[in-house]
Each structure stands twice: as C-alpha cells, then as structure tokens.
Amino acid sequence: MTDALDEIATKCQQRDVRILVDAESQRFQWGILDTTLNLMRKFNRSDRALIYNTYQAYLKSTASTIHKHMEAASKENFTLGLKLVRGAYINSDERSLIHDTKEDTDSAYNTIALGALKQEIGKYGGDGLPFPKVNLFLASHNKPSVLAAHALHQSRIQVGLPTVPVGFGQLQGMSDEVSFGLLALKQKDGQTPEVYKCSTWGSMSECLAYLLRRAVENRDAVSRTGDELNALRSEAWRRMKGMFISP
C-alpha cells in the first residue's frame, strides 16, 4: 500500500495535481493521519502542498492533532496541507470523542480556520514560535464560515499582513449558492477565490456508503435549499426587470 501511494503521489507531482486524503471514522483515522503525514514529509517540500490531510473539527482532539502536525512541519521543514471539515461520522464515531454541541463544533472549525489565516495557532505565530508553512483548504457548506475566512484572508493581503494560501470546496450538487457566492467576490485584480466542487463517481453500490454519510452530514440541507431558492428567485426577478427597462 505504501509503495502504491508513493507511486500515485509521484505521478501527481509530475502533473502538478494535488491529493486531498479524506478522513474516516476513528477506527481507521490515526493510521490515515500518520500515513498521509509521511507522504507530506516526502512530497510537500516546496511552499505549495501536494498532499493534504483532512482534519475533522467535530473531534475534541483535532486542535491537538493539528498542533502536533504543525510541530512536525516546523522541525522537518515541509509544508502542512490542512484540509478542514466539520466531520461526517457522527453516527459511528464514539460520541465522547465529539464536541458536545454543534455550536462547539462551529467554534472549533472557525478557530482553526481563522487561526491558520492569521498564522496564530497554539504556540506558533504571534509572539510565539515562527509559524510553519501551511496550505489551507476549507471544505464547508457553512456560508458564514467560508465568507468570514475569505474576508479575513483578503483583508490581511490588502494591508500586507502574513497569511496562508487558501482554497474552498463544497460537494457537487450541494450549496451551490455558497460556491457561487464566493466566486462573485472578485478581488481588485479581477481574480476570484479558489473554489472547487467535490464529485464522486462509480456504481450505486460503490458510492452508497459515501452518499449515506453525506445525507447524515447535511441534515440541515433543507434550510440551505431555502436559501438557494430565495437566491434563484431574486436573480430571476432581477433579469425580468431588466427585460422591461427601455433602452
């Protein structure tokens, strides 16, 4: 398995394709974290991360895990690829490992995301130790989280404060209003935020476990669908009004 991962990473490095290693339930996650960290040690030797680990903000241990991985990146001089999600295994992970409330998970997610953008996490940054090289990828359907992160990133760039590269991702077919909302926030040079849609492929039986996890993870999708419906209505009304404006 290690040889196969090394071969895949080598091919991706040759083609400048990034690898985001997804998270799993806690029965497997520690092995995944260690394996991916070893790949980072070998392939993340430039300022641009090729390999990313996925960190689940709903776990009470995540802040400590990220801090340990930042320590490794600092000591061994590689770039930490930090993909941050809220978490999708609430039905199978041990409940005591997970934050007690959704608000606690939201707070953990935002603290890590904004801390990385400010280059201040734990003992790193601020008046502490030098902040290691980090590339951030925020996978979230939570509109306030991603907009706050983008606003902070841009404000720091505009006033010349240090920050880290950041990308954003949402699942294909979900939260398009969040994705398009980000793309509408053009910068002064006309560039848009780095936004991606995550798609899965395969037979229904191959994808079923993935789709079920997404359904559990996105139980609040009805409220987001309402937001998207309102956005579509507003856009349709804007276009209709434009049709009746005389030249």
PDB file of C-alpha atoms in Angstrom:
ATOM      1  CA  MET A   1       0.000   0.000   0.000  1.00  0.00           C
ATOM      2  CA  THR A   2       2.808   2.392   0.871  1.00  0.00           C
ATOM      3  CA  ASP A   3       4.529   1.687  -2.453  1.00  0.00           C
ATOM      4  CA  ALA A   4       1.253   2.292  -4.316  1.00  0.00           C
ATOM      5  CA  LEU A   5       0.669   5.611  -2.520  1.00  0.00           C
ATOM      6  CA  ASP A   6       4.222   6.660  -3.287  1.00  0.00           C
ATOM      7  CA  GLU A   7       3.712   5.858  -6.968  1.00  0.00           C
ATOM      8  CA  ILE A   8       0.434   7.801  -7.079  1.00  0.00           C
ATOM      9  CA  ALA A   9       1.986  10.809  -5.344  1.00  0.00           C
ATOM     10  CA  THR A  10       4.958  10.766  -7.719  1.00  0.00           C
ATOM     11  CA  LYS A  11       2.665  10.768 -10.768  1.00  0.00           C
ATOM     12  CA  CYS A  12       0.587  13.604  -9.289  1.00  0.00           C
ATOM     13  CA  GLN A  13       3.721  15.602  -8.524  1.00  0.00           C
ATOM     14  CA  GLN A  14       4.806  15.274 -12.161  1.00  0.00           C
ATOM     15  CA  ARG A  15       1.403  16.578 -13.278  1.00  0.00           C
ATOM     16  CA  ASP A  16       1.044  19.239 -10.556  1.00  0.00           C
ATOM     17  CA  VAL A  17      -2.118  17.560  -9.209  1.00  0.00           C
ATOM     18  CA  ARG A  18      -2.867  17.858  -5.504  1.00  0.00           C
ATOM     19  CA  ILE A  19      -4.024  14.922  -3.368  1.00  0.00           C
ATOM     20  CA  LEU A  20      -6.535  15.523  -0.577  1.00  0.00           C
ATOM     21  CA  VAL A  21      -6.693  12.405   1.583  1.00  0.00           C
ATOM     22  CA  ASP A  22     -10.162  12.164   3.078  1.00  0.00           C
ATOM     23  CA  ALA A  23     -10.966  11.424   6.716  1.00  0.00           C
ATOM     24  CA  GLU A  24     -12.555   8.221   8.011  1.00  0.00           C
ATOM     25  CA  SER A  25     -14.143   7.009  11.221  1.00  0.00           C
ATOM     26  CA  GLN A  26     -11.864   6.913  14.248  1.00  0.00           C
ATOM     27  CA  ARG A  27     -11.275   3.151  13.907  1.00  0.00           C
ATOM     28  CA  PHE A  28      -9.067   3.956  10.924  1.00  0.00           C
ATOM     29  CA  GLN A  29      -8.256   7.642  11.188  1.00  0.00           C
ATOM     30  CA  TRP A  30      -4.998   7.537  13.168  1.00  0.00           C
ATOM     31  CA  GLY A  31      -3.405   5.255  10.588  1.00  0.00           C
ATOM     32  CA  ILE A  32      -4.586   7.538   7.792  1.00  0.00           C
ATOM     33  CA  LEU A  33      -3.177  10.618   9.530  1.00  0.00           C
ATOM     34  CA  ASP A  34       0.224   9.007  10.061  1.00  0.00           C
ATOM     35  CA  THR A  35       0.403   7.623   6.526  1.00  0.00           C
ATOM     36  CA  THR A  36      -0.521  10.955   4.967  1.00  0.00           C
ATOM     37  CA  LEU A  37       1.901  12.836   7.197  1.00  0.00           C
ATOM     38  CA  ASN A  38       4.696  10.592   5.926  1.00  0.00           C
ATOM     39  CA  LEU A  39       3.689  11.426   2.348  1.00  0.00           C
ATOM     40  CA  MET A  40       3.829  15.139   3.231  1.00  0.00           C
ATOM     41  CA  ARG A  41       7.354  14.683   4.564  1.00  0.00           C
ATOM     42  CA  LYS A  42       8.448  13.419   1.161  1.00  0.00           C
ATOM     43  CA  PHE A  43       6.333  15.379  -1.307  1.00  0.00           C
ATOM     44  CA  ASN A  44       5.491  18.710   0.386  1.00  0.00           C
ATOM     45  CA  ARG A  45       8.999  20.111   0.112  1.00  0.00           C
ATOM     46  CA  SER A  46       8.034  23.361  -1.627  1.00  0.00           C
ATOM     47  CA  ASP A  47       5.751  26.179  -0.466  1.00  0.00           C
ATOM     48  CA  ARG A  48       2.837  24.570  -2.349  1.00  0.00           C
ATOM     49  CA  ALA A  49       1.419  21.487  -0.673  1.00  0.00           C
ATOM     50  CA  LEU A  50       0.892  18.458  -2.883  1.00  0.00           C
ATOM     51  CA  ILE A  51      -0.574  16.246  -0.124  1.00  0.00           C
ATOM     52  CA  TYR A  52      -3.310  17.289   2.322  1.00  0.00           C
ATOM     53  CA  ASN A  53      -4.600  15.565   5.454  1.00  0.00           C
ATOM     54  CA  THR A  54      -8.256  16.039   6.375  1.00  0.00           C
ATOM     55  CA  TYR A  55      -8.908  17.201   9.941  1.00  0.00           C
ATOM     56  CA  GLN A  56     -12.381  16.859  11.465  1.00  0.00           C
ATOM     57  CA  ALA A  57     -13.336  19.856  13.595  1.00  0.00           C
ATOM     58  CA  TYR A  58     -16.086  17.976  15.439  1.00  0.00           C
ATOM     59  CA  LEU A  59     -13.469  15.887  17.263  1.00  0.00           C
ATOM     60  CA  LYS A  60     -12.244  17.239  20.589  1.00  0.00           C
ATOM     61  CA  SER A  61      -8.722  16.040  19.746  1.00  0.00           C
ATOM     62  CA  THR A  62      -8.377  17.868  16.416  1.00  0.00           C
ATOM     63  CA  ALA A  63      -6.773  21.067  17.709  1.00  0.00           C
ATOM     64  CA  SER A  64      -4.108  18.996  19.471  1.00  0.00           C
ATOM     65  CA  THR A  65      -3.562  16.825  16.383  1.00  0.00           C
ATOM     66  CA  ILE A  66      -3.072  19.842  14.140  1.00  0.00           C
ATOM     67  CA  HIS A  67      -0.644  21.336  16.628  1.00  0.00           C
ATOM     68  CA  LYS A  68       1.435  18.130  16.626  1.00  0.00           C
ATOM     69  CA  HIS A  69       1.485  18.047  12.831  1.00  0.00           C
ATOM     70  CA  MET A  70       2.490  21.708  12.700  1.00  0.00           C
ATOM     71  CA  GLU A  71       5.335  20.867  15.060  1.00  0.00           C
ATOM     72  CA  ALA A  72       6.496  18.125  12.677  1.00  0.00           C
ATOM     73  CA  ALA A  73       6.243  20.500   9.690  1.00  0.00           C
ATOM     74  CA  SER A  74       8.256  23.134  11.543  1.00  0.00           C
ATOM     75  CA  LYS A  75      11.021  20.794  12.704  1.00  0.00           C
ATOM     76  CA  GLU A  76      11.298  18.878   9.416  1.00  0.00           C
ATOM     77  CA  ASN A  77      10.735  21.842   7.083  1.00  0.00           C
ATOM     78  CA  PHE A  78       7.838  20.614   4.980  1.00  0.00           C
ATOM     79  CA  THR A  79       4.526  22.289   4.116  1.00  0.00           C
ATOM     80  CA  LEU A  80       1.490  21.081   6.045  1.00  0.00           C
ATOM     81  CA  GLY A  81      -1.546  20.503   3.836  1.00  0.00           C
ATOM     82  CA  LEU A  82      -4.504  21.247   6.117  1.00  0.00           C
ATOM     83  CA  LYS A  83      -7.951  20.388   4.787  1.00  0.00           C
ATOM     84  CA  LEU A  84     -10.566  21.254   7.399  1.00  0.00           C
ATOM     85  CA  VAL A  85     -14.055  19.715   7.583  1.00  0.00           C
ATOM     86  CA  ARG A  86     -16.642  19.562  10.331  1.00  0.00           C
ATOM     87  CA  GLY A  87     -16.988  15.752  10.258  1.00  0.00           C
ATOM     88  CA  ALA A  88     -19.241  13.071   8.778  1.00  0.00           C
ATOM     89  CA  TYR A  89     -19.088  10.068  11.111  1.00  0.00           C
ATOM     90  CA  ILE A  90     -21.254  11.231  13.979  1.00  0.00           C
ATOM     91  CA  ASN A  91     -23.348   8.039  13.755  1.00  0.00           C
ATOM     92  CA  SER A  92     -20.360   5.681  14.017  1.00  0.00           C
ATOM     93  CA  ASP A  93     -17.663   7.528  15.977  1.00  0.00           C
ATOM     94  CA  GLU A  94     -17.676   7.235  19.754  1.00  0.00           C
ATOM     95  CA  ARG A  95     -19.852  10.108  20.988  1.00  0.00           C
ATOM     96  CA  SER A  96     -17.439  11.098  23.767  1.00  0.00           C
ATOM     97  CA  LEU A  97     -14.817  11.952  21.122  1.00  0.00           C
ATOM     98  CA  ILE A  98     -17.090  14.551  19.524  1.00  0.00           C
ATOM     99  CA  HIS A  99     -17.856  18.065  20.741  1.00  0.00           C
ATOM    100  CA  ASP A 100     -20.969  18.222  22.898  1.00  0.00           C
ATOM    101  CA  THR A 101     -22.893  20.689  20.702  1.00  0.00           C
ATOM    102  CA  LYS A 102     -22.980  21.906  17.111  1.00  0.00           C
ATOM    103  CA  GLU A 103     -22.038  25.353  18.413  1.00  0.00           C
ATOM    104  CA  ASP A 104     -18.868  23.882  19.922  1.00  0.00           C
ATOM    105  CA  THR A 105     -18.020  22.271  16.577  1.00  0.00           C
ATOM    106  CA  ASP A 106     -18.675  25.539  14.719  1.00  0.00           C
ATOM    107  CA  SER A 107     -16.432  27.373  17.166  1.00  0.00           C
ATOM    108  CA  ALA A 108     -13.670  24.787  16.767  1.00  0.00           C
ATOM    109  CA  TYR A 109     -13.896  24.978  12.969  1.00  0.00           C
ATOM    110  CA  ASN A 110     -13.760  28.775  12.866  1.00  0.00           C
ATOM    111  CA  THR A 111     -10.984  28.971  15.457  1.00  0.00           C
ATOM    112  CA  ILE A 112      -8.745  26.651  13.441  1.00  0.00           C
ATOM    113  CA  ALA A 113      -9.580  28.245  10.078  1.00  0.00           C
ATOM    114  CA  LEU A 114      -9.129  31.845  11.195  1.00  0.00           C
ATOM    115  CA  GLY A 115      -6.104  30.933  13.307  1.00  0.00           C
ATOM    116  CA  ALA A 116      -4.378  29.423  10.275  1.00  0.00           C
ATOM    117  CA  LEU A 117      -5.180  32.508   8.179  1.00  0.00           C
ATOM    118  CA  LYS A 118      -3.802  34.762  10.923  1.00  0.00           C
ATOM    119  CA  GLN A 119      -0.845  32.388  11.338  1.00  0.00           C
ATOM    120  CA  GLU A 120      -1.575  32.024  15.033  1.00  0.00           C
ATOM    121  CA  ILE A 121      -2.281  28.509  16.300  1.00  0.00           C
ATOM    122  CA  GLY A 122      -1.186  27.300  19.718  1.00  0.00           C
ATOM    123  CA  LYS A 123       2.424  28.202  20.402  1.00  0.00           C
ATOM    124  CA  TYR A 124       3.034  29.101  16.751  1.00  0.00           C
ATOM    125  CA  GLY A 125       2.703  32.637  15.440  1.00  0.00           C
ATOM    126  CA  GLY A 126       2.104  35.888  17.281  1.00  0.00           C
ATOM    127  CA  ASP A 127       4.726  36.253  19.989  1.00  0.00           C
ATOM    128  CA  GLY A 128       5.452  32.517  19.967  1.00  0.00           C
ATOM    129  CA  LEU A 129       7.442  30.270  17.648  1.00  0.00           C
ATOM    130  CA  PRO A 130       7.668  31.003  13.912  1.00  0.00           C
ATOM    131  CA  PHE A 131       4.600  29.764  12.070  1.00  0.00           C
ATOM    132  CA  PRO A 132       5.370  26.750   9.843  1.00  0.00           C
ATOM    133  CA  LYS A 133       4.464  26.565   6.161  1.00  0.00           C
ATOM    134  CA  VAL A 134       0.754  25.708   5.853  1.00  0.00           C
ATOM    135  CA  ASN A 135      -1.621  25.481   2.891  1.00  0.00           C
ATOM    136  CA  LEU A 136      -5.289  25.631   3.947  1.00  0.00           C
ATOM    137  CA  PHE A 137      -8.320  24.078   2.259  1.00  0.00           C
ATOM    138  CA  LEU A 138     -11.714  24.793   3.812  1.00  0.00           C
ATOM    139  CA  ALA A 139     -14.347  22.213   2.875  1.00  0.00           C
ATOM    140  CA  SER A 140     -17.610  23.556   4.229  1.00  0.00           C
ATOM    141  CA  HIS A 141     -21.227  24.251   3.327  1.00  0.00           C
ATOM    142  CA  ASN A 142     -21.471  26.772   6.156  1.00  0.00           C
ATOM    143  CA  LYS A 143     -21.757  30.149   4.451  1.00  0.00           C
ATOM    144  CA  PRO A 144     -20.767  32.317   7.468  1.00  0.00           C
ATOM    145  CA  SER A 145     -17.619  30.230   7.987  1.00  0.00           C
ATOM    146  CA  VAL A 146     -16.364  30.442   4.418  1.00  0.00           C
ATOM    147  CA  LEU A 147     -17.247  34.123   3.960  1.00  0.00           C
ATOM    148  CA  ALA A 148     -15.525  35.062   7.227  1.00  0.00           C
ATOM    149  CA  ALA A 149     -12.430  33.120   6.186  1.00  0.00           C
ATOM    150  CA  HIS A 150     -12.323  34.727   2.745  1.00  0.00           C
ATOM    151  CA  ALA A 151     -12.830  38.221   4.194  1.00  0.00           C
ATOM    152  CA  LEU A 152     -10.005  37.724   6.701  1.00  0.00           C
ATOM    153  CA  HIS A 153      -7.684  36.337   4.025  1.00  0.00           C
ATOM    154  CA  GLN A 154      -8.298  39.291   1.717  1.00  0.00           C
ATOM    155  CA  SER A 155      -8.046  41.909   4.463  1.00  0.00           C
ATOM    156  CA  ARG A 156      -4.652  40.570   5.530  1.00  0.00           C
ATOM    157  CA  ILE A 157      -3.365  40.559   1.967  1.00  0.00           C
ATOM    158  CA  GLN A 158      -4.561  44.123   1.409  1.00  0.00           C
ATOM    159  CA  VAL A 159      -2.713  45.523   4.441  1.00  0.00           C
ATOM    160  CA  GLY A 160       0.381  43.369   3.964  1.00  0.00           C
ATOM    161  CA  LEU A 161      -0.089  41.018   6.925  1.00  0.00           C
ATOM    162  CA  PRO A 162       1.106  37.403   6.696  1.00  0.00           C
ATOM    163  CA  THR A 163      -1.397  34.700   5.825  1.00  0.00           C
ATOM    164  CA  VAL A 164      -1.515  31.289   4.130  1.00  0.00           C
ATOM    165  CA  PRO A 165      -2.826  30.126   0.732  1.00  0.00           C
ATOM    166  CA  VAL A 166      -6.464  29.046   0.997  1.00  0.00           C
ATOM    167  CA  GLY A 167      -8.941  27.175  -1.178  1.00  0.00           C
ATOM    168  CA  PHE A 168     -12.628  26.405  -0.662  1.00  0.00           C
ATOM    169  CA  GLY A 169     -14.713  23.347  -1.543  1.00  0.00           C
ATOM    170  CA  GLN A 170     -18.303  22.167  -1.475  1.00  0.00           C
ATOM    171  CA  LEU A 171     -19.911  18.912  -2.589  1.00  0.00           C
ATOM    172  CA  GLN A 172     -21.254  18.685  -6.125  1.00  0.00           C
ATOM    173  CA  GLY A 173     -24.997  19.341  -6.098  1.00  0.00           C
ATOM    174  CA  MET A 174     -24.963  20.918  -2.637  1.00  0.00           C
ATOM    175  CA  SER A 175     -24.604  24.528  -1.509  1.00  0.00           C
ATOM    176  CA  ASP A 176     -24.129  25.973  -4.976  1.00  0.00           C
ATOM    177  CA  GLU A 177     -25.226  29.296  -3.502  1.00  0.00           C
ATOM    178  CA  VAL A 178     -22.168  29.175  -1.219  1.00  0.00           C
ATOM    179  CA  SER A 179     -19.834  28.265  -4.101  1.00  0.00           C
ATOM    180  CA  PHE A 180     -21.195  30.911  -6.462  1.00  0.00           C
ATOM    181  CA  GLY A 181     -21.316  33.466  -3.651  1.00  0.00           C
ATOM    182  CA  LEU A 182     -17.595  33.023  -3.163  1.00  0.00           C
ATOM    183  CA  LEU A 183     -16.908  33.258  -6.892  1.00  0.00           C
ATOM    184  CA  ALA A 184     -18.831  36.534  -7.005  1.00  0.00           C
ATOM    185  CA  LEU A 185     -16.362  38.098  -4.549  1.00  0.00           C
ATOM    186  CA  LYS A 186     -13.842  39.244  -7.104  1.00  0.00           C
ATOM    187  CA  GLN A 187     -10.633  40.810  -5.870  1.00  0.00           C
ATOM    188  CA  LYS A 188      -9.294  44.157  -7.069  1.00  0.00           C
ATOM    189  CA  ASP A 189      -7.275  42.445  -9.797  1.00  0.00           C
ATOM    190  CA  GLY A 190     -10.362  40.586 -11.012  1.00  0.00           C
ATOM    191  CA  GLN A 191      -9.286  37.246  -9.572  1.00  0.00           C
ATOM    192  CA  THR A 192     -11.831  35.074  -7.781  1.00  0.00           C
ATOM    193  CA  PRO A 193     -11.346  32.875  -4.716  1.00  0.00           C
ATOM    194  CA  GLU A 194     -10.100  29.330  -5.359  1.00  0.00           C
ATOM    195  CA  VAL A 195     -13.359  27.329  -5.300  1.00  0.00           C
ATOM    196  CA  TYR A 196     -13.849  23.629  -6.093  1.00  0.00           C
ATOM    197  CA  LYS A 197     -16.753  21.185  -6.224  1.00  0.00           C
ATOM    198  CA  CYS A 198     -16.163  17.662  -4.917  1.00  0.00           C
ATOM    199  CA  SER A 199     -17.695  14.959  -7.096  1.00  0.00           C
ATOM    200  CA  THR A 200     -17.846  11.189  -6.640  1.00  0.00           C
ATOM    201  CA  TRP A 201     -18.194   8.519  -9.295  1.00  0.00           C
ATOM    202  CA  GLY A 202     -18.805   4.805  -9.555  1.00  0.00           C
ATOM    203  CA  SER A 203     -21.718   2.397  -9.292  1.00  0.00           C
ATOM    204  CA  MET A 204     -24.524   2.967  -6.814  1.00  0.00           C
ATOM    205  CA  SER A 205     -23.229   0.135  -4.608  1.00  0.00           C
ATOM    206  CA  GLU A 206     -19.712   1.601  -4.632  1.00  0.00           C
ATOM    207  CA  CYS A 207     -20.935   5.082  -3.734  1.00  0.00           C
ATOM    208  CA  LEU A 208     -23.749   4.162  -1.343  1.00  0.00           C
ATOM    209  CA  ALA A 209     -21.758   4.477   1.903  1.00  0.00           C
ATOM    210  CA  TYR A 210     -20.424   7.851   0.741  1.00  0.00           C
ATOM    211  CA  LEU A 211     -23.892   9.121  -0.170  1.00  0.00           C
ATOM    212  CA  LEU A 212     -25.362   7.974   3.156  1.00  0.00           C
ATOM    213  CA  ARG A 213     -22.635   9.832   5.066  1.00  0.00           C
ATOM    214  CA  ARG A 214     -23.352  12.955   3.070  1.00  0.00           C
ATOM    215  CA  ALA A 215     -27.047  12.653   3.886  1.00  0.00           C
ATOM    216  CA  VAL A 216     -26.284  12.457   7.614  1.00  0.00           C
ATOM    217  CA  GLU A 217     -23.724  15.233   7.421  1.00  0.00           C
ATOM    218  CA  ASN A 218     -26.137  17.521   5.601  1.00  0.00           C
ATOM    219  CA  ARG A 219     -29.328  17.072   7.569  1.00  0.00           C
ATOM    220  CA  ASP A 220     -29.686  20.853   7.575  1.00  0.00           C
ATOM    221  CA  ALA A 221     -29.775  20.854   3.758  1.00  0.00           C
ATOM    222  CA  VAL A 222     -33.456  21.877   3.754  1.00  0.00           C
ATOM    223  CA  SER A 223     -32.592  25.272   5.218  1.00  0.00           C
ATOM    224  CA  ARG A 224     -29.784  25.741   2.697  1.00  0.00           C
ATOM    225  CA  THR A 225     -32.113  24.739  -0.121  1.00  0.00           C
ATOM    226  CA  GLY A 226     -34.419  27.543   1.032  1.00  0.00           C
ATOM    227  CA  ASP A 227     -31.516  29.991   0.813  1.00  0.00           C
ATOM    228  CA  GLU A 228     -30.735  28.825  -2.713  1.00  0.00           C
ATOM    229  CA  LEU A 229     -34.401  29.102  -3.732  1.00  0.00           C
ATOM    230  CA  ASN A 230     -34.522  32.690  -2.470  1.00  0.00           C
ATOM    231  CA  ALA A 231     -31.324  33.472  -4.363  1.00  0.00           C
ATOM    232  CA  LEU A 232     -32.763  31.992  -7.579  1.00  0.00           C
ATOM    233  CA  ARG A 233     -35.982  33.980  -7.159  1.00  0.00           C
ATOM    234  CA  SER A 234     -34.020  37.204  -6.649  1.00  0.00           C
ATOM    235  CA  GLU A 235     -31.935  36.555  -9.751  1.00  0.00           C
ATOM    236  CA  ALA A 236     -34.980  35.678 -11.851  1.00  0.00           C
ATOM    237  CA  TRP A 237     -36.719  38.882 -10.715  1.00  0.00           C
ATOM    238  CA  ARG A 238     -33.593  40.944 -11.489  1.00  0.00           C
ATOM    239  CA  ARG A 239     -33.477  39.567 -15.014  1.00  0.00           C
ATOM    240  CA  MET A 240     -37.196  40.081 -15.576  1.00  0.00           C
ATOM    241  CA  LYS A 241     -36.943  43.710 -14.526  1.00  0.00           C
ATOM    242  CA  GLY A 242     -34.032  44.138 -16.934  1.00  0.00           C
ATOM    243  CA  MET A 243     -36.203  42.914 -19.813  1.00  0.00           C
ATOM    244  CA  PHE A 244     -38.693  45.729 -19.303  1.00  0.00           C
ATOM    245  CA  ILE A 245     -36.222  48.585 -18.988  1.00  0.00           C
ATOM    246  CA  SER A 246     -36.394  50.620 -22.189  1.00  0.00           C
ATOM    247  CA  PRO A 247     -33.072  51.320 -23.960  1.00  0.00           C
TER     248      PRO A 247
END
